[in-house]
Coordinates of C-alpha atoms in Angstrom, one line a residue:
M1 CA 0.0 -0.3 -0.1
T2 CA 1.1 3.3 -0.9
L3 CA 1.6 6.1 2.1
S4 CA 0.3 9.7 1.3
L5 CA 3.2 11.4 3.1
G6 CA 1.6 14.6 2.4
A7 CA -1.8 13.8 4.3
L8 CA -1.8 13.1 8.0
T9 CA -5.2 11.1 8.4
H10 CA -6.2 8.4 11.0
E11 CA -6.1 5.8 7.9
N12 CA -2.6 6.9 6.7
L13 CA -1.1 6.9 10.2
T14 CA -2.6 3.6 11.0
T15 CA -1.2 2.0 7.8
I16 CA 2.2 3.7 8.8
L17 CA 2.1 2.0 12.4
T18 CA 0.7 -1.6 11.4
T19 CA 2.3 -2.1 8.1
T20 CA 3.9 -5.5 7.5
P21 CA 6.6 -5.9 7.6
P22 CA 7.2 -3.0 10.1
L23 CA 9.3 0.2 8.9
S24 CA 12.7 0.3 10.4
D25 CA 13.3 2.7 13.4
D26 CA 14.8 5.4 11.4
Q27 CA 12.1 4.9 8.5
L28 CA 9.4 5.3 11.1
Y29 CA 10.8 8.3 12.4
S30 CA 11.4 9.9 9.3
I31 CA 7.9 9.4 8.1
L32 CA 6.4 10.6 11.3
S33 CA 8.4 13.8 11.4
T34 CA 7.8 14.8 7.9
L35 CA 3.9 14.4 8.7
E36 CA 4.3 16.9 11.8
P37 CA 3.7 20.1 9.8
G38 CA 0.5 18.4 8.9
A39 CA -0.5 18.4 12.5
A40 CA 0.4 21.7 13.1
L41 CA -2.0 22.8 10.2
L42 CA -5.0 21.3 12.3
V43 CA -4.2 24.0 14.7
T44 CA -5.9 27.3 14.1
D45 CA -3.9 30.8 14.4
D46 CA -5.3 31.3 18.0
G47 CA -4.3 27.9 18.9
G48 CA -7.8 26.0 18.5
V49 CA -8.2 22.7 17.3
D50 CA -11.7 21.1 15.9
P51 CA -12.6 18.4 18.4
S52 CA -13.1 16.0 15.6
D53 CA -9.1 16.2 14.9
L54 CA -8.2 15.8 18.6
P55 CA -8.0 12.0 18.3
L56 CA -5.7 12.0 15.2
L57 CA -3.5 14.3 17.0
Q58 CA -3.3 12.1 20.2
L59 CA -2.3 9.3 18.1
Y60 CA 0.0 11.1 16.0
Y61 CA 1.8 12.6 18.9
T62 CA 2.0 9.9 20.9
A63 CA 3.1 7.5 17.9
H64 CA 5.9 10.5 17.3
L65 CA 7.1 10.1 20.7
F66 CA 7.6 6.5 20.1
S67 CA 9.7 7.2 17.3
L68 CA 12.2 9.1 19.0
L69 CA 12.4 6.7 21.9
L70 CA 13.2 4.0 19.6
I71 CA 16.0 6.1 17.9
N72 CA 16.9 7.0 21.7
D73 CA 16.8 10.8 20.8
L74 CA 15.1 12.0 24.0
N75 CA 16.1 15.6 23.7
E76 CA 14.2 15.7 20.6
A77 CA 11.3 13.7 22.3
R78 CA 11.4 16.4 25.2
F79 CA 11.1 19.1 22.5
V80 CA 8.1 17.6 20.8
T81 CA 6.0 17.5 24.1
H82 CA 6.7 21.2 24.3
R83 CA 5.1 21.5 20.7
F84 CA 1.6 19.8 21.7
P85 CA -1.0 21.9 20.8
P86 CA -2.8 23.5 24.1
P87 CA -6.4 22.2 23.3
L88 CA -4.4 18.5 23.4
L89 CA -2.9 19.2 26.5
A90 CA -6.2 20.3 28.2
Q91 CA -7.7 17.1 27.0
R92 CA -5.4 15.2 29.2
D93 CA -5.8 12.2 27.3
P94 CA -4.8 8.9 29.1
V95 CA -2.5 7.7 26.6
L96 CA -0.8 10.8 25.3
L97 CA -0.2 11.4 29.4
A98 CA 1.2 7.6 29.5
A99 CA 3.5 8.2 26.6
T100 CA 5.0 11.4 28.3
D101 CA 5.3 9.9 31.8
L102 CA 7.2 7.3 30.2
L103 CA 9.6 9.6 28.3
R104 CA 10.3 11.1 31.8
A105 CA 10.9 7.6 33.3
V106 CA 13.0 6.8 30.7
W107 CA 15.0 10.1 31.0
A108 CA 15.5 9.2 34.5
R109 CA 16.3 5.7 34.1
R110 CA 13.5 4.6 36.8
Y111 CA 13.0 1.2 35.4
P112 CA 9.9 0.0 37.4
A113 CA 8.0 3.1 36.2
V114 CA 9.3 2.4 32.4
Y115 CA 7.8 -1.4 32.4
F116 CA 4.6 0.2 34.5
Y117 CA 4.0 2.4 31.5
L118 CA 4.8 -0.3 29.0
G119 CA 2.2 -2.6 30.3
V120 CA 4.5 -5.1 31.9
H121 CA 2.1 -6.8 34.3
G122 CA 3.2 -7.2 38.0
I123 CA 4.6 -3.8 38.0
P124 CA 2.9 -1.4 40.9
A125 CA 2.3 2.2 39.9
P126 CA 4.9 4.5 40.4
D127 CA 4.7 7.2 43.2
G128 CA 2.7 10.1 42.5
T129 CA 0.7 8.1 39.9
S130 CA -3.0 8.8 39.7
T131 CA -3.9 5.4 38.8
T132 CA -2.9 1.8 39.9
N133 CA -3.5 0.4 36.2
S134 CA -1.0 0.3 33.5
P135 CA -2.1 2.2 30.7
Q136 CA -4.8 0.6 27.8
W137 CA -2.8 1.6 24.6
P138 CA -4.8 1.7 21.4
A139 CA -4.6 -1.3 18.9
E140 CA -2.7 1.1 16.5
L141 CA 0.1 1.6 19.2
R142 CA 0.3 -1.7 20.7
P143 CA 2.7 -3.3 17.8
L144 CA 5.1 0.1 18.6
V145 CA 4.7 -0.5 22.6
Q146 CA 5.8 -4.0 22.6
R147 CA 8.7 -2.9 19.9
Y148 CA 9.8 -0.4 22.3
L149 CA 9.8 -2.7 25.2
E150 CA 12.0 -5.3 23.3
H151 CA 14.4 -2.2 22.3
F152 CA 14.9 -0.9 26.0
R153 CA 15.2 -4.7 27.2
G154 CA 17.8 -5.0 24.9
A155 CA 19.7 -1.6 25.7
T156 CA 19.6 -2.4 29.1
V157 CA 21.0 -5.7 28.5
E158 CA 24.2 -4.4 26.8
L159 CA 24.2 -1.9 29.9
L160 CA 24.2 -4.7 32.3
G161 CA 27.0 -6.6 30.5
R162 CA 29.4 -3.4 30.6
A163 CA 28.7 -2.5 34.1
Y164 CA 28.9 -5.7 35.8
T165 CA 31.0 -8.9 35.7
S166 CA 28.5 -11.0 37.8
V167 CA 25.0 -10.3 38.5
P168 CA 22.3 -11.8 40.8
V169 CA 19.4 -13.0 38.8
K170 CA 17.0 -11.1 41.2
L171 CA 18.7 -7.9 40.2
V172 CA 18.6 -9.0 36.5
G173 CA 14.9 -9.1 36.9
W174 CA 14.5 -5.8 38.4
F175 CA 16.4 -4.2 35.6
L176 CA 14.4 -6.0 32.9
G177 CA 11.1 -5.8 34.4
V178 CA 10.8 -9.7 35.1
D179 CA 9.2 -11.0 38.1
V180 CA 11.6 -13.8 39.0
E181 CA 11.8 -16.5 41.4
V182 CA 14.1 -15.6 44.8
D183 CA 15.4 -18.3 47.0
D184 CA 14.1 -18.3 50.7
D185 CA 17.3 -17.2 51.8
D186 CA 16.4 -13.9 49.9
D187 CA 13.2 -13.5 51.5
E188 CA 14.4 -13.3 55.0
N189 CA 17.1 -10.5 54.3
D190 CA 16.2 -7.2 54.1
E191 CA 18.5 -6.3 51.5
G192 CA 16.9 -5.1 48.2
K193 CA 13.6 -4.0 49.9
E194 CA 13.4 -1.2 47.3
M195 CA 13.2 -4.3 44.6
E196 CA 10.7 -6.1 46.3
G197 CA 8.3 -3.4 45.3
V198 CA 8.3 -4.4 41.8
Q199 CA 7.5 -8.1 42.7
G200 CA 3.7 -8.4 42.1
E201 CA 1.4 -10.9 43.6
Q202 CA 0.7 -12.5 40.3
G203 CA 2.6 -15.4 38.7
Q204 CA 4.0 -17.0 42.3
G205 CA 5.2 -20.4 42.4
Q206 CA 5.6 -22.2 39.3
G207 CA 5.1 -18.7 37.4
K208 CA 7.9 -17.2 38.8
Q209 CA 10.1 -20.4 38.0
K210 CA 8.8 -20.6 34.5
R211 CA 9.9 -16.7 34.0
T212 CA 13.4 -17.1 35.9
E213 CA 13.7 -20.2 33.5
E214 CA 13.0 -18.0 30.5
L215 CA 15.2 -15.3 31.4
V216 CA 17.8 -17.3 32.0
A217 CA 17.6 -19.2 28.9
F218 CA 17.4 -16.0 26.8
L219 CA 20.3 -14.6 28.1
V220 CA 22.4 -17.6 27.9
E221 CA 21.2 -18.8 24.5
Q222 CA 20.8 -15.5 22.8
R223 CA 23.1 -13.0 24.5
G224 CA 26.1 -15.7 25.5
W225 CA 25.7 -15.0 29.3
R226 CA 26.9 -17.7 31.5
W227 CA 24.4 -18.9 34.5
D228 CA 25.6 -20.5 37.9
E229 CA 22.5 -22.2 39.4
A230 CA 24.0 -22.9 42.5
V231 CA 24.3 -19.2 43.5
R232 CA 21.8 -18.0 41.2
V233 CA 24.4 -15.6 39.5
L234 CA 24.6 -14.5 35.8
Y235 CA 27.8 -13.8 34.1
P236 CA 27.4 -11.2 31.2
R237 CA 29.1 -12.2 27.9
Q238 CA 30.8 -8.8 27.5
Q239 CA 32.7 -9.3 30.6
Q240 CA 33.8 -13.0 30.0
E241 CA 35.0 -11.7 26.8
R242 CA 37.1 -8.8 28.5
Q243 CA 38.4 -11.1 30.8
E244 CA 39.7 -13.7 28.3
K245 CA 41.0 -10.7 26.4
Q246 CA 42.9 -9.7 29.7
R247 CA 44.4 -13.0 30.0
R248 CA 45.5 -13.5 26.6
S249 CA 47.3 -10.3 26.8
M250 CA 49.1 -11.2 29.8
M251 CA 49.8 -14.3 28.6
E252 CA 51.3 -12.3 25.4
E253 CA 53.3 -10.1 27.6
E254 CA 54.6 -12.9 29.5
K255 CA 55.4 -14.7 26.2
N256 CA 57.1 -11.7 25.2
S257 CA 59.0 -10.9 28.2
I258 CA 60.5 -14.4 28.3
E259 CA 61.6 -14.0 24.8
E260 CA 63.1 -10.7 25.3
E261 CA 64.8 -12.5 28.6
E262 CA 66.1 -15.0 26.2
S263 CA 67.5 -12.9 23.6
I264 CA 69.3 -10.9 26.0
A265 CA 70.9 -14.0 27.6
R266 CA 72.1 -15.3 24.1
L267 CA 73.5 -11.8 23.1
V268 CA 75.4 -12.0 26.6
G269 CA 76.6 -15.4 25.7
L270 CA 78.1 -14.0 22.6
I271 CA 79.6 -11.1 23.9
V272 CA 81.4 -13.2 26.8
G273 CA 82.5 -15.8 24.1
D274 CA 84.0 -13.1 21.7
L275 CA 85.8 -11.5 25.2
G276 CA 87.0 -15.1 25.9
E277 CA 88.5 -15.6 22.3

């Protein structure tokens, strides 16, 4: 289907968001940013908006924020929020508000809040939130929301790999918004009380065990991490590669040092031999 990029219509926007195969992150951003002048044309000179155009503007600006999150341009995303038409802000659309709150959470790296706004089950509402329920994203946006959830989790895995040489599975679950199984000793320990807040009441017992197994399997099979079940600790691949590189570097330096010492010894032997003659 051909996209009419010069016109901002609900049909056109829905096609952009749900086309198969999906547009790349850069393509999505490029197209939606091209449509922003069309959104501006729906605002009158005195800042008014026809009520019939509000649903389209709400969908457009929410999608535009997600497109910027996907390319990690948080600064531009914040600028876009300042370009919202005043009537759109006055409408206080829960979906647009959720997208704006999501942006704030990503900016501040408030991981539980990010997963709450992305609709991950078992994550309680952040402090100061007027509702205890995760946003109900409209059908047109759900593929984009799921896409950003995977994007954010992938980026977080990369950060964990660079920051930790080893990391407990419970902490990994906290960073990735996964309600994982914890051992009995952990429950009796006061350490990590902040993280306990993101452990929902749903998915107890076998549910938690299954999610733990799935998380570990993903990190081991897809990301090359190592899992020590005895201590329930994961070892990121990047750190393993770094340690292996350091080990090889030390071995190479030791080899070079031995060769240098042997060369010096041979040279000394030749000098001594010449003097003896």
